[in-house]
Amino acid sequence: MIKRLKLQKAVIAFILGVGALVAYRIMSENRAPSSNLMLTLAGIFFVAGALMFLYPILFAKKDKEGCVELDPEKQEEN
């Protein structure tokens, strides 16, 4: 399903966000001065991933009956 909706970039953004969050936790316990930068980076990745997840829903095409079709293969045929 993830491949059909082309959400790989959003999943990768979430994985990078989790990685940055783990790096923040490690750096904050070692009292590294740049740990806040990693927390900011994690937040940016999470927000970007959330926006990428919403993109197919917000820009989905509606048919004549007003129903939204999220399957991209069916949209290309029309």
GROMACS .gro file of C-alpha atoms in nm:
model
   78
    1MET     CA    1   0.000   0.000   0.000
    2ILE     CA    2   0.283   0.240   0.080
    3LYS     CA    3   0.434   0.180  -0.263
    4ARG     CA    4   0.105   0.243  -0.441
    5LEU     CA    5   0.047   0.581  -0.279
    6LYS     CA    6   0.411   0.679  -0.331
    7LEU     CA    7   0.473   0.750   0.036
    8GLN     CA    8   0.827   0.614   0.053
    9LYS     CA    9   0.971   0.962   0.104
   10ALA     CA   10   0.741   1.023   0.400
   11VAL     CA   11   0.842   0.694   0.561
   12ILE     CA   12   1.209   0.777   0.507
   13ALA     CA   13   1.153   1.120   0.665
   14PHE     CA   14   0.999   0.955   0.972
   15ILE     CA   15   1.287   0.708   0.997
   16LEU     CA   16   1.537   0.996   0.979
   17GLY     CA   17   1.334   1.178   1.243
   18VAL     CA   18   1.352   0.880   1.477
   19GLY     CA   19   1.725   0.852   1.411
   20ALA     CA   20   1.776   1.219   1.492
   21LEU     CA   21   1.567   1.179   1.808
   22VAL     CA   22   1.784   0.887   1.922
   23ALA     CA   23   2.094   1.093   1.847
   24TYR     CA   24   1.948   1.378   2.054
   25ARG     CA   25   1.887   1.150   2.351
   26ILE     CA   26   2.245   1.021   2.336
   27MET     CA   27   2.390   1.368   2.295
   28SER     CA   28   2.179   1.519   2.574
   29GLU     CA   29   2.295   1.255   2.823
   30ASN     CA   30   2.654   1.334   2.730
   31ARG     CA   31   2.571   1.706   2.764
   32ALA     CA   32   2.682   1.791   2.413
   33PRO     CA   33   2.614   2.156   2.323
   34SER     CA   34   2.469   2.072   1.982
   35SER     CA   35   2.201   1.834   2.112
   36ASN     CA   36   1.932   2.099   2.058
   37LEU     CA   37   2.024   2.104   1.690
   38MET     CA   38   1.946   1.732   1.664
   39LEU     CA   39   1.611   1.786   1.837
   40THR     CA   40   1.528   2.061   1.588
   41LEU     CA   41   1.631   1.838   1.300
   42ALA     CA   42   1.409   1.557   1.431
   43GLY     CA   43   1.114   1.797   1.448
   44ILE     CA   44   1.173   1.914   1.092
   45PHE     CA   45   1.183   1.554   0.968
   46PHE     CA   46   0.860   1.467   1.152
   47VAL     CA   47   0.676   1.773   1.016
   48ALA     CA   48   0.802   1.709   0.663
   49GLY     CA   49   0.698   1.344   0.685
   50ALA     CA   50   0.351   1.439   0.807
   51LEU     CA   51   0.307   1.685   0.520
   52MET     CA   52   0.419   1.420   0.272
   53PHE     CA   53   0.161   1.179   0.415
   54LEU     CA   54  -0.114   1.440   0.371
   55TYR     CA   55  -0.018   1.534   0.014
   56PRO     CA   56  -0.203   1.247  -0.165
   57ILE     CA   57  -0.514   1.308   0.043
   58LEU     CA   58  -0.524   1.684  -0.011
   59PHE     CA   59  -0.461   1.669  -0.386
   60ALA     CA   60  -0.663   1.357  -0.472
   61LYS     CA   61  -0.890   1.383  -0.775
   62LYS     CA   62  -1.264   1.352  -0.735
   63ASP     CA   63  -1.485   1.170  -0.982
   64LYS     CA   64  -1.828   1.282  -1.104
   65GLU     CA   65  -2.000   1.147  -0.792
   66GLY     CA   66  -1.767   1.336  -0.558
   67CYS     CA   67  -1.581   1.027  -0.439
   68VAL     CA   68  -1.204   1.044  -0.404
   69GLU     CA   69  -0.995   0.777  -0.575
   70LEU     CA   70  -0.658   0.726  -0.404
   71ASP     CA   71  -0.534   0.443  -0.626
   72PRO     CA   72  -0.288   0.617  -0.865
   73GLU     CA   73  -0.306   0.337  -1.124
   74LYS     CA   74  -0.679   0.397  -1.171
   75GLN     CA   75  -0.627   0.776  -1.189
   76GLU     CA   76  -0.376   0.744  -1.474
   77GLU     CA   77  -0.619   0.541  -1.683
   78ASN     CA   78  -0.891   0.810  -1.672
   0.00000   0.00000   0.00000
